[in-house]
């Protein structure tokens, strides 16, 4: 190729390269703008999600850590954990309302989990040193010991209540507050539990139980105790009802034995 033609060709190539570079620059700017817009949107969405999580935690009155621990426990042992999330504040307060903070004696809580009902009891005026918390899950027990150092945390099976509390209860309990998933157990076992609880309580003291079920988790006609139910608490997820069972007859066999 003659020299002028070669120079012309080179200039043409250079011009095309400059054009291409200009175009690449424009495309890069456009991509940058899209990335910035995308990042801004992502930040906005993250902020909105964080705010929703905070609102959710405020509404339920529990931290997300508790929710996660609870969910993990439910995945590992669905029938024992009995719920996918800790109870909300409204349900916990409804349960605590049945316990007279000025009564005498320990207050026994069965299946306290991460402690929403415990918190409601303390909030209602029950001194933490009066609390005996019976929980199966060792991880939940660790949390409860850290949160309520004055309470007595017993790791064990609440269905063996009598044996578990024999050495611990020095006087009759003022109330038993249970969140155990009773309906996953045979009726006979449920009845044995409530009768053992009545034996450890003052006459007329309440056995407080919440349930997601429609009917009473304890068959009223078989138990020989009175039963009253709260309104359904729709604000809990899932909606729940609180049942209170009382036995007026004196059945303090353990304490009668102790006196003899
Ligand atoms: C439905 S959750 C309620 C937890 C908490 N009270 C609340 O309201 O969020 C039931 C709790 O009972 C405990 N639990 C189940 N069976 C038990 C048993 N036999 N003895 C002691 N605790 C038990 C579970 O580990 C779980 O913490």
XYZ file of N, CA and C and ligand atoms in Angstrom:
807
model
N 0.858 -1.190 0.000
C 0.000 0.000 0.000
C 0.893 1.239 0.000
N 0.616 2.228 -0.902
C 1.450 3.456 -0.901
C 1.276 4.210 0.424
N 2.318 5.008 0.744
C 2.359 5.662 2.070
C 1.146 6.549 2.370
N 0.740 7.473 1.431
C -0.438 8.320 1.766
C -1.686 7.480 2.045
N -1.841 6.433 1.248
C -3.034 5.574 1.475
C -2.960 4.924 2.842
N -1.736 4.500 3.256
C -1.560 3.860 4.560
C -1.884 4.837 5.703
N -1.356 6.124 5.505
C -1.634 7.133 6.562
C -3.133 7.397 6.686
N -3.787 7.476 5.476
C -5.241 7.704 5.481
C -5.971 6.578 6.231
N -5.487 5.360 5.948
C -6.119 4.195 6.587
C -5.943 4.252 8.124
N -4.650 4.622 8.519
C -4.365 4.696 9.967
C -5.256 5.743 10.641
N -5.383 6.946 9.943
C -6.227 8.015 10.538
C -7.680 7.536 10.708
N -8.118 6.781 9.661
C -9.494 6.262 9.717
C -9.674 5.326 10.917
N -8.652 4.428 11.066
C -8.714 3.488 12.206
C -8.718 4.256 13.531
N -7.796 5.262 13.632
C -7.702 6.041 14.889
C -9.031 6.721 15.212
N -9.655 7.306 14.124
C -10.935 7.974 14.329
C -11.987 6.982 14.866
N -11.946 5.785 14.246
C -12.921 4.769 14.706
C -12.639 4.369 16.153
N -11.333 4.252 16.493
C -10.985 3.894 17.879
C -11.481 4.985 18.821
N -11.254 6.275 18.442
C -11.720 7.374 19.316
C -13.242 7.323 19.488
N -13.903 7.069 18.343
C -15.384 6.972 18.412
C -15.828 5.845 19.340
N -15.112 4.719 19.176
C -15.449 3.560 20.017
C -15.215 3.876 21.497
N -14.077 4.566 21.765
C -13.769 4.896 23.154
C -14.819 5.839 23.744
N -15.220 6.833 22.881
C -16.254 7.772 23.347
C -17.540 7.003 23.672
N -17.858 6.073 22.747
C -19.075 5.293 22.972
C -18.951 4.446 24.244
N -17.739 3.824 24.423
C -17.533 2.991 25.610
C -17.680 3.846 26.883
N -17.112 5.095 26.809
C -17.196 5.994 27.960
C -18.672 6.281 28.313
N -19.460 6.558 27.211
C -20.892 6.855 27.441
C -21.611 5.648 28.049
N -21.289 4.449 27.497
C -21.943 3.234 28.021
C -21.551 3.016 29.482
N -20.240 3.228 29.788
C -19.791 3.018 31.178
C -20.511 3.966 32.129
N -20.679 5.222 31.660
C -21.396 6.191 32.528
C -22.835 5.757 32.778
N -23.445 5.259 31.658
C -24.830 4.800 31.779
C -24.896 3.636 32.778
N -23.934 2.693 32.639
C -23.934 1.533 33.559
C -23.723 2.015 34.987
N -22.761 2.960 35.176
C -22.501 3.512 36.526
C -23.769 4.080 37.126
N -24.503 4.858 36.263
C -25.728 5.490 36.752
C -26.729 4.413 37.215
N -26.855 3.342 36.395
C -27.781 2.253 36.746
C -27.354 1.586 38.050
N -26.010 1.362 38.190
C -25.528 0.704 39.416
C -25.839 1.580 40.623
N -25.584 2.918 40.466
C -25.859 3.817 41.609
C -27.350 3.772 41.980
N -28.195 3.829 40.913
C -29.653 3.770 41.169
C -30.033 2.479 41.866
N -29.432 1.355 41.367
C -29.734 0.047 41.947
C -29.316 0.025 43.422
N -28.061 0.573 43.686
C -27.560 0.550 45.072
C -28.449 1.387 45.988
N -28.888 2.541 45.430
C -29.768 3.406 46.237
C -31.072 2.674 46.583
N -31.637 2.007 45.540
C -32.892 1.267 45.769
C -32.670 0.173 46.795
N -31.523 -0.570 46.639
C -31.229 -1.666 47.571
C -31.124 -1.123 49.007
N -30.414 0.044 49.160
C -30.277 0.631 50.510
C -31.641 1.008 51.071
N -32.497 1.611 50.185
C -33.849 2.007 50.644
C -34.627 0.784 51.120
N -34.559 -0.302 50.285
C -35.304 -1.521 50.640
C -34.758 -2.095 51.952
N -33.403 -2.128 52.114
C -32.834 -2.680 53.366
C -33.314 -1.864 54.549
N -33.315 -0.516 54.371
C -33.765 0.329 55.495
C -35.215 0.010 55.839
N -36.055 -0.142 54.770
C -37.473 -0.424 55.019
C -37.626 -1.762 55.740
N -36.839 -2.775 55.288
C -36.939 -4.107 55.927
C -36.505 -3.996 57.394
N -35.360 -3.268 57.633
C -34.901 -3.133 59.028
C -35.966 -2.469 59.893
N -36.610 -1.425 59.319
C -37.650 -0.720 60.088
C -38.812 -1.663 60.390
N -39.180 -2.490 59.359
C -40.296 -3.428 59.586
C -39.936 -4.448 60.655
N -38.661 -4.904 60.637
C -38.234 -5.867 61.667
C -38.338 -5.208 63.038
N -37.867 -3.940 63.132
C -37.928 -3.242 64.441
C -39.381 -3.118 64.907
N -40.277 -2.736 63.947
C -41.706 -2.597 64.310
C -42.268 -3.929 64.771
N -41.908 -5.009 64.039
C -42.376 -6.355 64.388
C -41.918 -6.713 65.800
N -40.604 -6.425 66.081
C -40.068 -6.738 67.416
C -40.785 -5.933 68.486
N -41.065 -4.635 68.174
C -41.756 -3.788 69.164
C -43.144 -4.340 69.439
N -43.861 -4.722 68.320
C -45.230 -5.219 68.477
C -45.259 -6.501 69.293
N -44.322 -7.426 68.975
C -44.342 -8.721 69.666
C -43.653 -8.665 71.017
N -42.837 -7.623 71.225
C -42.162 -7.478 72.507
C -41.030 -8.468 72.685
N -40.526 -9.030 71.592
C -39.376 -9.931 71.714
C -38.355 -9.552 70.654
N -37.090 -9.864 70.953
C -36.033 -9.585 69.988
C -36.013 -10.666 68.927
N -35.439 -10.333 67.782
C -35.399 -11.313 66.697
C -34.543 -12.518 67.087
N -33.540 -12.270 67.982
C -32.713 -13.392 68.436
C -33.582 -14.475 69.053
N -34.537 -14.038 69.876
C -35.430 -14.996 70.526
C -36.266 -15.729 69.488
N -36.725 -14.974 68.495
C -37.542 -15.590 67.444
C -36.735 -16.681 66.737
N -35.468 -16.352 66.450
C -34.629 -17.304 65.701
C -34.356 -18.541 66.556
N -34.012 -18.308 67.829
C -33.747 -19.446 68.733
C -34.981 -20.339 68.826
N -36.133 -19.686 68.916
C -37.382 -20.416 69.071
C -37.681 -21.255 67.826
N -37.508 -20.600 66.667
C -37.783 -21.289 65.402
C -36.853 -22.497 65.277
N -35.565 -22.291 65.652
C -34.600 -23.388 65.569
C -35.063 -24.546 66.474
N -35.512 -24.205 67.664
C -35.952 -25.226 68.608
C -37.177 -25.956 68.045
N -38.066 -25.194 67.387
C -39.263 -25.807 66.803
C -38.887 -26.762 65.678
N -37.864 -26.350 64.872
C -37.445 -27.222 63.757
C -36.878 -28.531 64.326
N -36.095 -28.394 65.440
C -35.485 -29.595 66.013
C -36.510 -30.491 66.715
N -37.445 -29.868 67.455
C -38.417 -30.648 68.254
C -39.779 -29.984 68.160
N -40.482 -30.133 67.044
C -41.745 -29.398 66.861
C -42.795 -29.696 67.925
N -42.911 -30.953 68.332
C -43.978 -31.301 69.284
C -43.674 -30.793 70.686
N -42.393 -30.745 71.047
C -42.021 -30.269 72.382
C -42.074 -28.749 72.439
N -41.576 -28.104 71.401
C -41.568 -26.633 71.423
C -42.990 -26.100 71.281
N -43.758 -26.708 70.407
C -45.198 -26.434 70.368
C -45.601 -25.129 69.716
N -44.649 -24.291 69.323
C -44.985 -23.027 68.651
C -43.772 -22.619 67.834
N -44.024 -21.834 66.779
C -42.881 -21.422 65.945
C -42.251 -20.130 66.449
N -42.960 -19.425 67.343
C -42.430 -18.153 67.850
C -42.835 -17.978 69.307
N -42.054 -17.196 70.060
C -42.457 -16.944 71.449
C -43.803 -16.217 71.498
N -44.509 -16.363 72.626
C -45.797 -15.669 72.765
C -45.595 -14.157 72.726
N -46.613 -13.486 72.218
C -46.567 -12.026 72.185
C -46.905 -11.447 73.556
N -46.647 -10.151 73.712
C -46.846 -9.477 75.001
C -48.288 -9.567 75.487
N -49.253 -9.448 74.556
C -50.654 -9.403 74.978
C -51.059 -10.736 75.607
N -50.667 -11.834 74.962
C -50.981 -13.155 75.515
C -50.255 -13.355 76.850
N -48.964 -12.980 76.879
C -48.175 -13.169 78.112
C -48.814 -12.388 79.267
N -49.257 -11.165 78.978
C -49.879 -10.356 80.047
C -51.210 -10.955 80.475
N -51.942 -11.497 79.493
C -53.236 -12.107 79.835
C -53.024 -13.279 80.789
N -51.927 -14.013 80.610
C -51.651 -15.140 81.513
C -51.258 -14.629 82.891
N -50.391 -13.626 82.892
C -49.868 -13.100 84.169
C -50.995 -12.500 85.016
N -52.027 -11.994 84.335
C -53.130 -11.336 85.044
C -53.825 -12.282 86.043
N -53.760 -13.596 85.785
C -54.435 -14.550 86.677
C -53.626 -14.859 87.945
N -52.406 -14.303 88.019
C -51.580 -14.565 89.203
C -51.614 -13.332 90.101
N -51.978 -13.565 91.368
C -52.051 -12.450 92.315
C -50.638 -12.180 92.843
N -50.053 -11.037 92.498
C -48.665 -10.793 92.914
C -48.502 -10.681 94.425
N -49.637 -10.408 95.129
C -49.522 -10.266 96.581
C -49.750 -11.604 97.315
N -49.972 -12.676 96.524
C -50.185 -13.992 97.163
C -48.860 -14.489 97.751
N -48.998 -15.520 98.597
C -47.809 -16.095 99.239
C -47.324 -17.295 98.453
N -46.032 -17.551 98.518
C -45.508 -18.792 97.947
C -44.936 -18.632 96.560
N -44.230 -19.665 96.132
C -43.583 -19.613 94.816
C -44.588 -19.638 93.668
N -44.178 -19.096 92.559
C -44.974 -19.189 91.328
C -44.180 -20.076 90.373
N -44.823 -21.178 89.953
C -44.127 -22.153 89.104
C -44.517 -21.893 87.649
N -43.515 -21.767 86.798
C -43.838 -21.621 85.367
C -43.339 -22.854 84.625
N -44.220 -23.460 83.852
C -43.851 -24.660 83.082
C -43.686 -24.290 81.608
N -42.528 -24.602 81.049
C -42.258 -24.295 79.640
C -42.119 -22.801 79.394
N -41.233 -22.130 80.136
C -41.102 -20.674 79.952
C -40.426 -20.270 78.641
N -39.735 -21.223 77.973
C -39.085 -20.898 76.698
C -38.054 -19.803 76.889
N -38.172 -18.741 76.089
C -37.212 -17.636 76.215
C -37.694 -16.590 77.221
N -38.877 -16.789 77.793
C -39.298 -15.977 78.933
C -40.315 -14.856 78.738
N -41.139 -14.879 77.660
C -42.108 -13.778 77.548
C -43.143 -13.752 78.685
N -43.580 -14.942 79.115
C -44.571 -14.983 80.201
C -43.880 -14.631 81.528
N -42.649 -15.108 81.681
C -41.852 -14.767 82.871
C -41.764 -13.240 82.988
N -41.461 -12.619 81.865
C -41.323 -11.159 81.858
C -42.636 -10.496 82.280
N -43.746 -11.021 81.757
C -45.054 -10.443 82.094
C -45.358 -10.635 83.581
N -44.953 -11.782 84.142
C -45.188 -12.037 85.573
C -44.411 -11.025 86.415
N -43.146 -10.826 86.045
C -42.303 -9.882 86.798
C -42.878 -8.467 86.650
N -43.276 -8.154 85.425
C -43.869 -6.831 85.135
C -45.143 -6.617 85.982
N -45.873 -7.723 86.226
C -47.123 -7.614 86.994
C -46.867 -7.549 88.504
N -45.607 -7.699 88.898
C -45.279 -7.516 90.318
C -44.856 -8.778 91.050
N -44.712 -9.893 90.328
C -44.232 -11.118 90.983
C -42.704 -10.998 91.115
N -42.191 -11.115 92.335
C -40.747 -10.981 92.545
C -40.028 -12.133 91.842
N -38.965 -11.845 91.085
C -38.254 -12.925 90.362
C -37.777 -14.035 91.287
N -37.477 -13.699 92.558
C -36.987 -14.734 93.489
C -38.092 -15.759 93.816
N -39.350 -15.433 93.534
C -40.454 -16.378 93.786
C -40.641 -17.356 92.622
N -39.964 -17.079 91.532
C -40.236 -17.872 90.317
C -39.445 -19.180 90.274
N -40.146 -20.251 89.966
C -39.478 -21.538 89.681
C -39.806 -21.868 88.232
N -38.786 -21.857 87.407
C -39.002 -22.005 85.967
C -38.566 -23.409 85.531
N -39.520 -24.182 85.036
C -39.222 -25.568 84.632
C -39.203 -25.633 83.105
N -38.035 -25.835 82.548
C -37.904 -25.820 81.093
C -37.060 -27.011 80.641
N -37.482 -27.612 79.536
C -36.861 -28.816 78.988
C -35.580 -28.480 78.208
N -35.656 -27.392 77.454
C -34.599 -27.043 76.499
C -33.421 -26.368 77.217
N -32.229 -26.977 77.101
C -31.076 -26.466 77.865
C -30.668 -25.060 77.397
N -30.811 -24.803 76.093
C -30.469 -23.469 75.572
C -31.372 -22.400 76.185
N -32.683 -22.697 76.263
C -33.622 -21.742 76.867
C -33.282 -21.553 78.350
N -32.872 -22.650 79.015
C -32.524 -22.549 80.450
C -31.360 -21.578 80.626
N -30.379 -21.654 79.730
C -29.225 -20.734 79.835
C -29.700 -19.293 79.721
N -30.601 -19.041 78.764
C -31.119 -17.674 78.566
C -31.850 -17.223 79.830
N -32.693 -18.112 80.378
C -33.506 -17.749 81.553
C -32.611 -17.443 82.756
N -31.547 -18.243 82.926
C -30.632 -18.009 84.074
C -29.961 -16.658 83.928
N -29.614 -16.303 82.679
C -28.951 -15.008 82.475
C -29.945 -13.860 82.688
N -31.191 -14.059 82.252
C -32.165 -12.959 82.346
C -32.783 -12.824 83.729
N -32.934 -13.965 84.411
C -33.587 -13.931 85.734
C -32.687 -14.621 86.761
N -31.556 -13.973 87.090
C -30.598 -14.635 87.991
C -31.190 -14.952 89.362
N -32.238 -14.253 89.754
C -32.820 -14.515 91.086
C -33.822 -15.671 91.062
N -34.279 -16.022 89.871
C -35.265 -17.109 89.770
C -34.558 -18.464 89.859
N -35.342 -19.508 90.161
C -34.784 -20.869 90.179
C -35.145 -21.522 88.855
N -34.129 -21.835 88.076
C -34.393 -22.471 86.776
C -34.101 -23.967 86.901
N -35.118 -24.774 86.600
C -34.963 -26.225 86.700
C -35.032 -26.794 85.292
N -33.933 -27.426 84.871
C -33.991 -28.054 83.549
C -34.530 -29.471 83.711
N -35.663 -29.747 83.088
C -36.224 -31.088 83.232
C -37.583 -31.192 82.584
N -38.187 -32.384 82.769
C -39.472 -32.682 82.151
C -40.606 -32.290 83.106
N -41.387 -31.305 82.707
C -42.455 -30.801 83.574
C -43.496 -31.877 83.899
N -43.587 -32.915 83.056
C -44.572 -33.962 83.338
C -44.145 -34.823 84.544
N -42.906 -34.610 84.986
C -42.447 -35.265 86.218
C -42.384 -34.228 87.330
N -43.378 -33.380 87.380
C -43.392 -32.199 88.259
C -43.123 -32.542 89.725
N -43.805 -33.566 90.184
C -43.735 -33.950 91.591
C -42.276 -34.214 91.991
N -41.615 -35.078 91.202
C -40.222 -35.420 91.512
C -39.307 -34.211 91.382
N -39.564 -33.449 90.334
C -38.689 -32.293 90.048
C -38.716 -31.276 91.180
N -39.924 -31.024 91.717
C -40.065 -29.908 92.651
C -40.064 -30.322 94.125
N -40.034 -31.633 94.354
C -40.142 -32.138 95.718
C -39.181 -31.405 96.670
N -37.923 -31.370 96.281
C -36.925 -30.807 97.198
C -36.945 -29.274 97.169
N -37.512 -28.737 96.098
C -37.418 -27.283 95.921
C -38.528 -26.499 96.616
N -39.735 -27.086 96.604
C -40.882 -26.357 97.157
C -40.938 -26.504 98.673
N -40.698 -25.411 99.354
C -40.721 -25.472 100.817
C -42.082 -25.046 101.356
N -42.901 -24.474 100.491
C -44.275 -24.130 100.849
C -45.140 -24.284 99.594
N -46.466 -24.363 99.749
C -47.314 -24.564 98.554
C -47.168 -23.413 97.567
N -47.273 -23.767 96.295
C -47.134 -22.742 95.254
C -48.403 -21.884 95.178
N -48.207 -20.618 94.821
C -49.335 -19.694 94.703
C -50.027 -19.839 93.347
N -49.285 -20.350 92.371
C -49.863 -20.521 91.025
C -48.924 -21.382 90.192
N -49.507 -22.058 89.216
C -48.694 -22.731 88.196
C -49.126 -22.141 86.858
N -48.159 -21.636 86.134
C -48.458 -20.995 84.846
C -47.782 -21.835 83.768
N -48.582 -22.396 82.877
C -48.019 -23.362 81.933
C -48.199 -22.936 80.475
N -47.120 -23.051 79.723
C -47.198 -22.852 78.270
C -46.883 -24.159 77.565
N -46.938 -25.260 78.291
C -46.612 -26.553 77.677
C -47.590 -26.851 76.544
N -47.097 -27.426 75.456
C -48.049 -27.817 74.392
C -48.811 -29.074 74.807
N -49.743 -28.889 75.748
C -50.450 -30.021 76.365
C -51.099 -30.950 75.352
N -51.666 -30.348 74.292
C -52.469 -31.172 73.371
C -51.632 -32.203 72.612
N -50.308 -32.096 72.701
C -49.479 -33.109 72.026
C -49.313 -34.339 72.921
N -49.883 -34.293 74.130
C -49.739 -35.422 75.064
C -51.078 -36.124 75.257
N -51.055 -37.416 75.610
C -52.323 -38.126 75.865
C -53.062 -37.478 77.038
N -54.399 -37.552 76.997
C -55.221 -36.897 78.023
C -54.826 -37.357 79.425
N -54.519 -38.651 79.548
C -54.185 -39.171 80.881
C -52.964 -38.460 81.472
N -51.982 -38.224 80.592
C -50.753 -37.551 81.047
C -51.033 -36.092 81.436
N -51.940 -35.469 80.663
C -52.299 -34.063 80.974
C -52.969 -34.000 82.335
N -53.889 -34.949 82.554
C -54.632 -34.939 83.830
C -53.701 -35.222 85.006
N -52.711 -36.126 84.776
C -51.768 -36.430 85.856
C -50.987 -35.165 86.202
N -50.612 -34.419 85.172
C -49.838 -33.183 85.395
C -50.632 -32.185 86.239
N -51.891 -31.949 85.854
C -52.653 -30.915 86.577
C -52.951 -31.381 88.010
N -53.171 -32.681 88.176
C -53.423 -33.179 89.544
C -52.163 -33.054 90.386
N -51.012 -33.340 89.811
C -49.749 -33.151 90.550
C -49.572 -31.678 90.905
N -49.931 -30.817 89.946
C -49.792 -29.372 90.188
C -50.701 -28.942 91.337
N -51.966 -29.445 91.322
C -52.897 -29.091 92.410
C -52.361 -29.554 93.766
N -51.702 -30.699 93.765
C -51.145 -31.210 95.025
C -50.045 -30.289 95.567
N -49.438 -29.547 94.682
C -48.327 -28.686 95.108
C -48.758 -27.245 95.367
N -50.058 -26.978 95.119
C -50.520 -25.591 95.215
C -51.439 -25.358 96.408
N -51.608 -24.085 96.740
C -52.594 -23.690 97.755
C -53.996 -24.002 97.220
N -54.960 -24.325 98.100
C -56.330 -24.558 97.607
C -56.830 -23.315 96.867
N -57.464 -23.552 95.751
C -58.037 -22.435 94.994
C -57.024 -21.697 94.126
N -55.743 -22.116 94.207
C -54.716 -21.427 93.396
C -54.907 -21.778 91.916
N -54.543 -20.862 91.033
C -54.831 -21.113 89.609
C -53.750 -21.936 88.902
N -54.223 -22.807 88.023
C -53.338 -23.461 87.046
C -53.672 -22.764 85.722
N -52.758 -21.940 85.273
C -53.022 -21.104 84.089
C -52.362 -21.754 82.871
N -53.130 -21.883 81.809
C -52.620 -22.590 80.621
C -53.091 -21.860 79.369
N -52.171 -21.656 78.431
C -52.682 -21.093 77.173
C -52.724 -22.177 76.111
N -53.582 -21.967 75.149
C -53.692 -22.949 74.058
C -54.101 -22.251 72.767
N -53.644 -22.817 71.667
C -54.116 -22.333 70.356
C -55.370 -23.087 69.947
N -55.651 -24.184 70.667
C -56.794 -25.035 70.301
C -58.117 -24.337 70.601
N -59.184 -24.841 69.986
C -60.510 -24.247 70.186
C -61.070 -24.675 71.543
N -60.857 -25.940 71.888
C -61.430 -26.476 73.140
C -60.417 -26.405 74.273
N -60.930 -26.651 75.482
C -60.054 -26.700 76.657
C -59.038 -27.829 76.478
N -57.760 -27.576 76.745
C -56.765 -28.664 76.595
C -56.895 -29.716 77.688
N -57.672 -29.397 78.742
C -57.924 -30.386 79.799
C -59.424 -30.658 79.839
N -59.827 -31.928 79.766
C -61.257 -32.229 79.728
C -61.911 -31.841 81.049
N -62.779 -30.824 80.986
C -63.350 -30.244 82.214
C -64.158 -31.269 83.003
N -64.881 -32.113 82.266
C -65.796 -33.035 82.946
C -65.050 -34.158 83.679
N -63.795 -34.429 83.273
C -63.063 -35.547 83.885
C -62.178 -35.116 85.046
N -61.802 -33.881 85.059
C -60.746 -33.465 85.970
C -61.155 -33.205 87.405
N -62.417 -32.855 87.625
C -62.839 -32.502 88.965
C -62.299 -31.157 89.386
N -62.268 -30.234 88.458
C -61.822 -28.874 88.779
C -62.665 -27.885 87.986
N -62.653 -26.636 88.416
C -63.403 -25.621 87.669
C -62.514 -25.101 86.530
N -63.178 -24.621 85.503
C -62.408 -24.105 84.360
C -63.051 -22.827 83.850
N -62.234 -21.821 83.602
C -62.762 -20.616 82.943
C -61.786 -20.227 81.836
N -62.354 -19.615 80.794
C -61.510 -19.280 79.644
C -61.548 -17.789 79.371
N -60.443 -17.261 78.874
C -60.410 -15.845 78.463
C -61.053 -15.738 77.079
N -61.228 -14.510 76.639
C -61.611 -14.300 75.240
C -60.456 -14.797 74.383
N -60.726 -15.132 73.104
C -59.621 -15.493 72.216
C -58.767 -14.244 71.972
N -57.461 -14.421 72.077
C -56.554 -13.265 71.896
C -56.086 -13.255 70.445
N -56.788 -12.453 69.668
C -56.554 -12.462 68.213
C -55.234 -11.808 67.848
N -54.726 -10.957 68.756
C -53.489 -10.236 68.440
C -52.254 -11.130 68.553
N -52.429 -12.336 69.096
C -51.279 -13.240 69.155
C -51.182 -14.012 67.840
N -49.966 -14.406 67.483
C -49.808 -15.195 66.255
C -49.298 -16.576 66.656
N -50.046 -17.648 66.497
C -51.469 -17.670 66.132
C -52.348 -17.248 67.319
N -53.616 -16.886 67.039
C -54.516 -16.492 68.129
C -54.611 -17.596 69.192
N -54.718 -17.159 70.436
C -54.693 -18.139 71.536
C -55.743 -17.772 72.571
N -55.959 -18.685 73.521
C -56.893 -18.455 74.606
C -56.225 -18.916 75.894
N -56.555 -18.220 76.994
C -55.987 -18.619 78.281
C -57.075 -19.353 79.073
N -56.720 -20.514 79.592
C -57.636 -21.279 80.446
C -57.112 -21.258 81.879
N -58.018 -21.154 82.829
C -57.612 -21.178 84.239
C -58.401 -22.270 84.941
N -57.682 -23.165 85.564
C -58.301 -24.293 86.268
C -57.998 -24.150 87.757
N -59.006 -24.427 88.586
C -58.809 -24.336 90.038
C -59.424 -25.534 90.722
N -58.762 -25.951 91.766
C -59.305 -27.039 92.577
C -59.460 -26.497 93.994
N -60.678 -26.470 94.483
C -60.918 -25.902 95.808
C -60.554 -26.894 96.904
N -60.824 -28.178 96.600
C -60.579 -29.217 97.602
C -59.098 -29.242 97.997
N -58.849 -29.505 99.283
C -57.460 -29.525 99.728
C -56.817 -30.846 99.306
N -55.803 -30.744 98.471
C -55.110 -31.960 98.012
C -53.608 -31.807 98.229
N -53.255 -31.105 99.310
C -51.838 -30.852 99.531
C -51.176 -32.068 100.190
N -51.257 -33.209 99.446
C -50.768 -34.451 100.045
C -49.311 -34.348 100.497
N -48.476 -33.729 99.660
C -47.058 -33.666 99.981
C -46.841 -32.937 101.286
N -47.605 -31.812 101.445
C -47.397 -30.989 102.638
C -48.054 -31.627 103.857
N -49.166 -32.355 103.595
C -49.802 -33.066 104.698
C -48.816 -34.096 105.216
N -48.157 -34.839 104.268
C -47.181 -35.842 104.643
C -46.053 -35.199 105.446
N -45.602 -34.037 104.999
C -44.477 -33.370 105.650
C -44.798 -33.012 107.093
N -46.094 -32.663 107.351
C -46.497 -32.256 108.697
C -46.556 -33.462 109.627
N -46.978 -34.640 109.058
C -47.191 -35.853 109.895
C -45.931 -36.312 110.629
C -45.269 -23.203 73.237
S -43.665 -22.986 73.931
C -43.965 -21.617 75.036
C -42.723 -20.851 75.424
C -42.977 -19.549 76.171
N -43.615 -19.736 77.430
C -43.818 -18.642 75.324
O -44.977 -18.429 75.689
O -43.319 -18.149 74.312
C -43.528 -24.383 74.975
C -42.289 -24.442 75.824
O -42.403 -25.575 76.677
C -41.176 -26.276 76.687
N -41.510 -27.674 76.996
C -42.193 -28.541 76.209
N -42.358 -29.718 76.830
C -41.764 -29.595 78.036
C -41.618 -30.460 79.139
N -42.102 -31.702 79.104
N -40.985 -29.997 80.233
C -40.500 -28.741 80.290
N -40.620 -27.855 79.271
C -41.233 -28.286 78.158
C -40.591 -26.067 75.315
O -39.195 -26.271 75.316
C -40.991 -24.612 75.058
O -40.028 -23.738 75.582
